[in-house]
């Protein structure tokens, strides 16, 4: 019985940790949906956003104010990205834009470090990374409060975004742009402002993801590398699907933990470093467009 | 189509270039440069990383496969050479060096397999798997490091036919010869039928396939050769520059640096790999010296390394927008201007004159 409990615990912890990957992947999907751009800088945006947030707090801004100032800052970042990087590269190939966003990532990392320094910051959200007593009492499962919060936050954000896309004029415009940018702009949908909104939304998602990660592991440069794990999430879920990002994150999170706990000991542990990527490769062989992605048919 | 490797005839200009470069590399530099610092901190790492960049160039610039795992293959080469030297010391060093390249090539084929199904960022993720997996493997299994408890291994001395090559100058010469031979080989391949096939696949894979080029063969060949170059580069890097190493020396950051060398240097040119490597390697040195000399250490070292990141990033964006073919193309444009102004009698121009 305890073994089954332990297994459930591992899976639940994995699922909840997976929502953190989902949060990073979500920002990726937002931008990909709107502009077919693989934004490799999403990881850097996570780092940039949360480091700025902590920086503003250190300057003495209260929590809520720092949060909104950071969102404003991410909007500015989005504005300049759109103007200076994406517009000039509008009709270039996907690979070219991807490489440019790698460059963008380094710019953001460099700027964040230059502005706020390199030391590891602690971020206290008032939510501990310890098991919740009443869950232990009622079910015997050890589930971290932070994990649970991350899961709830992710769920809220996804519902919020889904509503935004479905019921607002902005969202309708966004879906039109995602479908066919040329046709959308010819009927008068303002492409730049849609892009600005999308990048700001991706910035908000990055900030929230960064706050969750930062509360667990400290606000530090390693966040950028952690964010790389969002890539296999995207491959499993599909680049253009918000539910895909969530399900992909859950699959990666759970399988990573299960593999680490049950297979890892045979190899001396630490396989979670590469297991998601290898899992993604097998997924690619089986279903290259991802679970929820659209099948892309390329013609000559 | 049989892809028989054609040994390209080199033009007169190529041969003059080679002789001049070899003259500078083998005679002028050893005579002029006396300080060990230049050999062990600038020239040796530059040549090693250039060779790795040539490998990255082959798979990315020529075959058009967005791979991001050069450092993993370098680690495979470095630790393969360490083990070969350790366990098979009677095999001569040059043979072991090539063998370690082949070990890396085997990994290249294995992790190149996904390229048959996917491209772009999908492939990038697949190659990231190789990066993380190889480093993890070396890290976790003590055998690769001869069960050294510290996890840091010390590279053996390079001994070629009984003669030890241990001083910075001697090691520089070893690296120079290996890099030159392999670079000529790379130029040869890119100009010959393998290179034609790579470029055909890069420009449009379906069209290439319909012309009878086997995608399977061409892509895996590109991955294998690329990994071979990275492997040899990694082995040289470890044995002549790092000397004592742990797997972490070949982490994802090094892969990114090599990617930048190729992007900034210029995709699809061998010279771009060398120019890019020189820039990525020298720019931080210049920036640091500037920080020390001009601002007398008033600027924090972390600020300088941050500026470095920003500059690299900005340059990549700027090059992607204005000159996707990188610094090699800028250089070519510059020399072209001089050539046209001084000697406008190229064959094409003469022919055009006769027509009119």
Tab-separated table of C-alpha atoms in Angstrom, chain A:
chain	number	residue	atom	x	y	z
A	1	UNK	CA	0.000	0.000	0.000
A	2	UNK	CA	2.749	2.418	0.909
A	3	UNK	CA	4.384	1.638	-2.410
A	4	UNK	CA	1.277	2.645	-4.287
A	5	UNK	CA	1.026	5.761	-2.157
A	6	UNK	CA	4.633	6.546	-2.905
A	7	UNK	CA	4.034	6.068	-6.615
A	8	UNK	CA	1.042	8.408	-6.505
A	9	UNK	CA	3.134	10.903	-4.603
A	10	UNK	CA	5.859	10.762	-7.235
A	11	UNK	CA	3.352	11.177	-10.045
A	12	UNK	CA	1.531	14.043	-8.337
A	13	UNK	CA	4.779	15.838	-7.547
A	14	UNK	CA	5.824	15.318	-11.148
A	15	UNK	CA	2.537	16.585	-12.506
A	16	UNK	CA	2.689	19.695	-10.374
A	17	UNK	CA	6.329	20.337	-11.258
A	18	UNK	CA	5.263	19.813	-14.845
A	19	UNK	CA	2.885	22.755	-14.630
A	20	UNK	CA	5.957	24.908	-14.114
A	21	UNK	CA	7.308	23.690	-17.435
A	22	UNK	CA	3.882	24.312	-18.877
A	23	UNK	CA	4.024	27.929	-17.773
A	24	UNK	CA	7.263	28.475	-19.676
A	25	UNK	CA	5.944	26.577	-22.675
A	26	UNK	CA	2.767	28.644	-22.606
A	27	UNK	CA	4.656	31.849	-23.412
A	28	UNK	CA	6.282	30.043	-26.296
A	29	UNK	CA	2.943	28.890	-27.675
A	30	UNK	CA	1.377	32.349	-27.423
A	31	UNK	CA	4.025	33.847	-29.647
A	32	UNK	CA	4.132	30.910	-32.004
A	33	UNK	CA	0.380	30.972	-32.489
A	34	UNK	CA	0.325	34.648	-33.304
A	35	UNK	CA	3.384	34.976	-35.497
A	36	UNK	CA	4.723	31.491	-36.333
A	37	UNK	CA	7.916	32.550	-34.587
A	38	UNK	CA	9.854	30.082	-32.470
A	39	UNK	CA	10.785	32.412	-29.668
A	40	UNK	CA	13.939	30.881	-28.282
A	41	UNK	CA	14.220	33.886	-25.973
A	42	UNK	CA	11.267	32.774	-23.834
A	43	UNK	CA	13.649	31.271	-21.263
A	44	UNK	CA	15.609	34.497	-21.171
A	45	UNK	CA	12.353	36.417	-20.774
A	46	UNK	CA	11.532	34.320	-17.720
A	47	UNK	CA	14.893	35.210	-16.233
A	48	UNK	CA	14.652	38.855	-17.257
A	49	UNK	CA	11.136	39.272	-15.894
A	50	UNK	CA	11.626	37.671	-12.505
A	51	UNK	CA	15.032	39.268	-11.947
A	52	UNK	CA	13.530	42.670	-12.717
A	53	UNK	CA	10.646	41.909	-10.397
A	54	UNK	CA	12.982	41.028	-7.552
A	55	UNK	CA	15.094	44.037	-8.412
A	56	UNK	CA	12.106	46.380	-8.163
A	57	UNK	CA	11.165	44.817	-4.835
A	58	UNK	CA	14.685	45.444	-3.585
A	59	UNK	CA	14.329	49.060	-4.626
A	60	UNK	CA	11.476	49.237	-2.162
A	61	UNK	CA	8.442	48.858	-4.380
A	62	UNK	CA	5.597	46.917	-2.800
A	63	UNK	CA	4.780	43.490	-4.231
A	64	UNK	CA	1.792	44.506	-6.349
A	65	UNK	CA	3.430	47.636	-7.715
A	66	UNK	CA	6.608	45.732	-8.602
A	67	UNK	CA	4.453	43.174	-10.371
A	68	UNK	CA	2.760	45.767	-12.542
A	69	UNK	CA	5.943	47.719	-13.228
A	70	UNK	CA	7.522	44.482	-14.429
A	71	UNK	CA	4.558	43.795	-16.691
A	72	UNK	CA	4.956	47.288	-18.092
A	73	UNK	CA	8.637	46.586	-18.624
A	74	UNK	CA	7.832	43.357	-20.457
A	75	UNK	CA	5.479	45.336	-22.663
A	76	UNK	CA	8.350	47.686	-23.506
A	77	UNK	CA	10.555	44.670	-24.269
A	78	UNK	CA	7.805	43.310	-26.496
A	79	UNK	CA	7.456	46.661	-28.250
A	80	UNK	CA	11.144	46.890	-29.081
A	81	UNK	CA	11.343	43.230	-30.050
A	82	UNK	CA	8.488	43.697	-32.456
A	83	UNK	CA	9.934	46.885	-33.935
A	84	UNK	CA	13.609	46.053	-34.049
A	85	UNK	CA	13.743	42.299	-34.519
A	86	UNK	CA	10.538	40.849	-35.902
A	87	UNK	CA	9.437	43.526	-38.355
A	88	UNK	CA	12.744	43.609	-40.253
A	89	UNK	CA	12.682	39.816	-40.429
A	90	UNK	CA	9.045	39.561	-41.438
A	91	UNK	CA	9.415	37.476	-44.582
A	92	UNK	CA	12.559	35.623	-43.640
A	93	UNK	CA	12.673	31.877	-43.118
A	94	UNK	CA	11.731	30.358	-39.791
A	95	UNK	CA	15.317	29.336	-39.105
A	96	UNK	CA	16.562	32.898	-39.568
A	97	UNK	CA	13.982	34.270	-37.145
A	98	UNK	CA	14.796	31.485	-34.705
A	99	UNK	CA	18.479	32.427	-34.749
A	100	UNK	CA	17.564	36.074	-34.244
A	101	UNK	CA	15.533	35.135	-31.174
A	102	UNK	CA	18.551	33.241	-29.830
A	103	UNK	CA	20.358	36.556	-30.152
A	104	UNK	CA	17.459	38.300	-28.437
A	105	UNK	CA	17.736	35.827	-25.583
A	106	UNK	CA	21.359	36.740	-25.021
A	107	UNK	CA	20.549	40.448	-25.131
A	108	UNK	CA	17.899	40.002	-22.450
A	109	UNK	CA	20.160	37.863	-20.260
A	110	UNK	CA	22.963	40.383	-20.576
A	111	UNK	CA	20.703	43.366	-19.869
A	112	UNK	CA	19.147	41.696	-16.845
A	113	UNK	CA	22.550	40.887	-15.377
A	114	UNK	CA	23.971	44.306	-16.156
A	115	UNK	CA	21.015	45.995	-14.477
A	116	UNK	CA	20.521	43.782	-11.455
A	117	UNK	CA	23.766	41.878	-10.927
A	118	UNK	CA	24.567	38.187	-10.983
A	119	UNK	CA	24.081	37.029	-7.424
A	120	UNK	CA	21.384	34.473	-6.651
A	121	UNK	CA	18.296	36.160	-5.194
A	122	UNK	CA	15.811	34.593	-2.853
A	123	UNK	CA	12.214	35.157	-3.713
A	124	UNK	CA	9.778	34.698	-0.886
A	125	UNK	CA	6.199	34.518	-2.077
A	126	UNK	CA	4.954	33.565	1.352
A	127	UNK	CA	4.267	30.062	0.096
A	128	UNK	CA	6.578	27.442	1.508
A	129	UNK	CA	8.124	24.621	-0.452
A	130	UNK	CA	6.987	22.074	2.130
A	131	UNK	CA	4.203	19.453	2.323
A	132	UNK	CA	0.736	20.670	3.248
A	133	UNK	CA	-0.326	19.239	6.625
A	134	UNK	CA	-4.018	18.712	5.906
A	135	UNK	CA	-3.291	16.727	2.750
A	136	UNK	CA	-0.929	14.477	4.683
A	137	UNK	CA	-3.568	13.931	7.336
A	138	UNK	CA	-6.420	13.219	4.983
A	139	UNK	CA	-4.657	11.162	2.296
A	140	UNK	CA	-1.146	10.472	3.506
A	141	UNK	CA	0.367	12.176	0.459
A	142	UNK	CA	3.240	14.606	0.732
A	143	UNK	CA	2.480	17.455	-1.645
A	144	UNK	CA	4.384	20.721	-1.633
A	145	UNK	CA	2.364	23.888	-1.156
A	146	UNK	CA	4.433	25.615	-3.821
A	147	UNK	CA	3.761	22.860	-6.334
A	148	UNK	CA	0.064	23.073	-5.622
A	149	UNK	CA	0.085	26.862	-5.987
A	150	UNK	CA	1.937	26.604	-9.277
A	151	UNK	CA	-0.667	24.168	-10.501
A	152	UNK	CA	-3.516	26.467	-9.488
A	153	UNK	CA	-1.829	29.523	-10.985
A	154	UNK	CA	-1.210	27.691	-14.238
A	155	UNK	CA	-4.830	26.594	-14.379
A	156	UNK	CA	-6.038	30.136	-13.712
A	157	UNK	CA	-3.797	31.602	-16.384
A	158	UNK	CA	-4.910	29.091	-18.958
A	159	UNK	CA	-8.569	29.704	-18.266
A	160	UNK	CA	-7.908	33.436	-18.353
A	161	UNK	CA	-6.086	33.256	-21.663
A	162	UNK	CA	-8.702	30.990	-23.159
A	163	UNK	CA	-11.446	33.459	-22.191
A	164	UNK	CA	-9.386	36.347	-23.507
A	165	UNK	CA	-8.922	34.665	-26.865
A	166	UNK	CA	-12.487	33.532	-27.115
A	167	UNK	CA	-14.519	36.509	-25.982
A	168	UNK	CA	-12.558	39.730	-26.494
A	169	UNK	CA	-12.120	41.708	-29.694
A	170	UNK	CA	-8.363	41.552	-29.188
A	171	UNK	CA	-8.567	37.799	-28.974
A	172	UNK	CA	-10.600	37.569	-32.139
A	173	UNK	CA	-8.040	39.747	-33.906
A	174	UNK	CA	-5.291	37.566	-32.579
A	175	UNK	CA	-6.901	34.422	-33.888
A	176	UNK	CA	-7.352	36.082	-37.257
A	177	UNK	CA	-3.675	37.059	-37.348
A	178	UNK	CA	-2.660	33.565	-36.339
A	179	UNK	CA	-4.743	32.141	-39.143
A	180	UNK	CA	-3.495	34.391	-41.922
A	181	UNK	CA	-1.516	37.548	-41.122
A	182	UNK	CA	-1.891	38.942	-44.643
A	183	UNK	CA	-5.641	38.585	-44.793
A	184	UNK	CA	-6.004	39.858	-41.230
A	185	UNK	CA	-4.082	43.051	-41.866
A	186	UNK	CA	-5.899	43.655	-45.143
A	187	UNK	CA	-9.224	43.811	-43.345
A	188	UNK	CA	-7.810	46.351	-40.940
A	189	UNK	CA	-6.619	44.395	-37.955
A	190	UNK	CA	-3.656	46.334	-36.554
A	191	UNK	CA	-0.858	43.791	-36.739
A	192	UNK	CA	1.674	45.726	-34.600
A	193	UNK	CA	-0.691	46.249	-31.698
A	194	UNK	CA	-1.781	42.613	-31.785
A	195	UNK	CA	1.879	41.578	-31.686
A	196	UNK	CA	2.537	43.978	-28.846
A	197	UNK	CA	-0.317	42.450	-26.896
A	198	UNK	CA	0.917	38.939	-27.557
A	199	UNK	CA	4.463	39.727	-26.488
A	200	UNK	CA	3.190	41.454	-23.371
A	201	UNK	CA	1.023	38.450	-22.580
A	202	UNK	CA	4.050	36.206	-23.108
A	203	UNK	CA	5.963	38.534	-20.788
A	204	UNK	CA	3.306	38.175	-18.081
A	205	UNK	CA	3.392	34.412	-18.443
A	206	UNK	CA	7.186	34.551	-18.254
A	207	UNK	CA	7.018	36.622	-15.085
A	208	UNK	CA	4.611	34.224	-13.398
A	209	UNK	CA	6.682	31.219	-14.470
A	210	UNK	CA	9.811	32.956	-13.215
A	211	UNK	CA	8.194	33.730	-9.856
A	212	UNK	CA	7.239	30.073	-9.385
A	213	UNK	CA	10.675	28.809	-10.385
A	214	UNK	CA	12.417	31.562	-8.466
A	215	UNK	CA	10.536	30.761	-5.264
A	216	UNK	CA	11.771	27.192	-5.522
A	217	UNK	CA	15.313	27.422	-6.828
A	218	UNK	CA	16.235	31.046	-6.275
A	219	UNK	CA	16.306	33.725	-8.927
A	220	UNK	CA	19.438	32.926	-10.878
A	221	UNK	CA	20.915	32.398	-14.283
A	222	UNK	CA	20.221	28.656	-14.172
A	223	UNK	CA	16.570	29.533	-14.846
A	224	UNK	CA	17.518	29.992	-18.490
A	225	UNK	CA	18.766	26.411	-18.703
A	226	UNK	CA	15.729	25.125	-16.838
A	227	UNK	CA	13.563	26.853	-19.388
A	228	UNK	CA	15.198	24.732	-22.096
A	229	UNK	CA	13.094	21.904	-20.709
A	230	UNK	CA	10.073	23.717	-22.074
A	231	UNK	CA	11.244	22.668	-25.537
A	232	UNK	CA	10.475	18.959	-25.165
A	233	UNK	CA	7.183	20.004	-23.598
A	234	UNK	CA	6.364	21.875	-26.781
A	235	UNK	CA	7.357	18.983	-28.982
A	236	UNK	CA	5.093	16.621	-27.105
A	237	UNK	CA	2.195	19.035	-26.901
A	238	UNK	CA	2.611	20.733	-30.245
A	239	UNK	CA	3.896	24.257	-30.779
A	240	UNK	CA	0.598	25.860	-31.595
A	241	UNK	CA	-1.647	24.468	-28.895
A	242	UNK	CA	-2.283	25.918	-25.457
A	243	UNK	CA	-3.812	22.683	-24.122
A	244	UNK	CA	-0.794	20.983	-25.701
A	245	UNK	CA	1.589	23.062	-23.616
A	246	UNK	CA	-0.275	22.037	-20.484
A	247	UNK	CA	-0.584	18.350	-21.283
A	248	UNK	CA	2.994	18.269	-22.572
A	249	UNK	CA	4.219	19.838	-19.353
A	250	UNK	CA	2.289	17.340	-17.269
A	251	UNK	CA	3.621	14.406	-19.296
A	252	UNK	CA	7.198	15.655	-19.078
A	253	UNK	CA	6.923	16.460	-15.393
A	254	UNK	CA	5.374	13.146	-14.410
A	255	UNK	CA	7.497	10.913	-16.638
A	256	UNK	CA	10.672	12.729	-15.638
A	257	UNK	CA	9.985	12.126	-11.954
A	258	UNK	CA	8.849	8.531	-12.446
A	259	UNK	CA	11.892	7.712	-14.579
A	260	UNK	CA	14.209	9.393	-12.110
A	261	UNK	CA	12.783	7.523	-9.141
A	262	UNK	CA	12.296	4.090	-10.699
A	263	UNK	CA	14.858	3.885	-13.529
A	264	UNK	CA	17.406	6.473	-12.435
A	265	UNK	CA	18.994	4.421	-9.622
A	266	UNK	CA	20.155	1.817	-12.166
A	267	UNK	CA	22.241	4.494	-13.897
A	268	UNK	CA	23.437	6.417	-10.898
A	269	UNK	CA	20.663	9.004	-11.044
A	270	UNK	CA	20.479	12.376	-12.686
A	271	UNK	CA	18.732	11.095	-15.787
A	272	UNK	CA	16.123	13.845	-15.568
A	273	UNK	CA	18.724	16.046	-17.241
A	274	UNK	CA	18.234	14.320	-20.559
A	275	UNK	CA	15.200	12.063	-20.167
A	276	UNK	CA	12.685	14.725	-21.373
A	277	UNK	CA	14.733	15.312	-24.492
A	278	UNK	CA	15.011	11.635	-25.352
A	279	UNK	CA	11.299	11.262	-24.673
A	280	UNK	CA	10.739	14.127	-27.093
A	281	UNK	CA	12.805	12.360	-29.749
A	282	UNK	CA	10.640	9.251	-29.512
A	283	UNK	CA	7.604	11.459	-29.704
A	284	UNK	CA	8.970	13.095	-32.801
A	285	UNK	CA	9.395	9.744	-34.484
A	286	UNK	CA	5.858	8.782	-33.631
A	287	UNK	CA	3.989	12.067	-33.966
A	288	UNK	CA	6.113	14.954	-35.246
A	289	UNK	CA	3.336	17.535	-34.981
A	290	UNK	CA	2.792	16.835	-31.286
A	291	UNK	CA	-0.319	15.647	-29.516
A	292	UNK	CA	-2.427	18.722	-30.237
A	293	UNK	CA	-0.494	20.340	-33.052
A	294	UNK	CA	-1.784	20.767	-36.550
A	295	UNK	CA	-0.332	18.443	-39.109
A	296	UNK	CA	1.815	20.486	-41.420
A	297	UNK	CA	1.913	19.263	-44.973
A	298	UNK	CA	4.836	20.702	-46.878
A	299	UNK	CA	4.656	20.954	-50.605
A	300	UNK	CA	7.390	21.673	-53.097
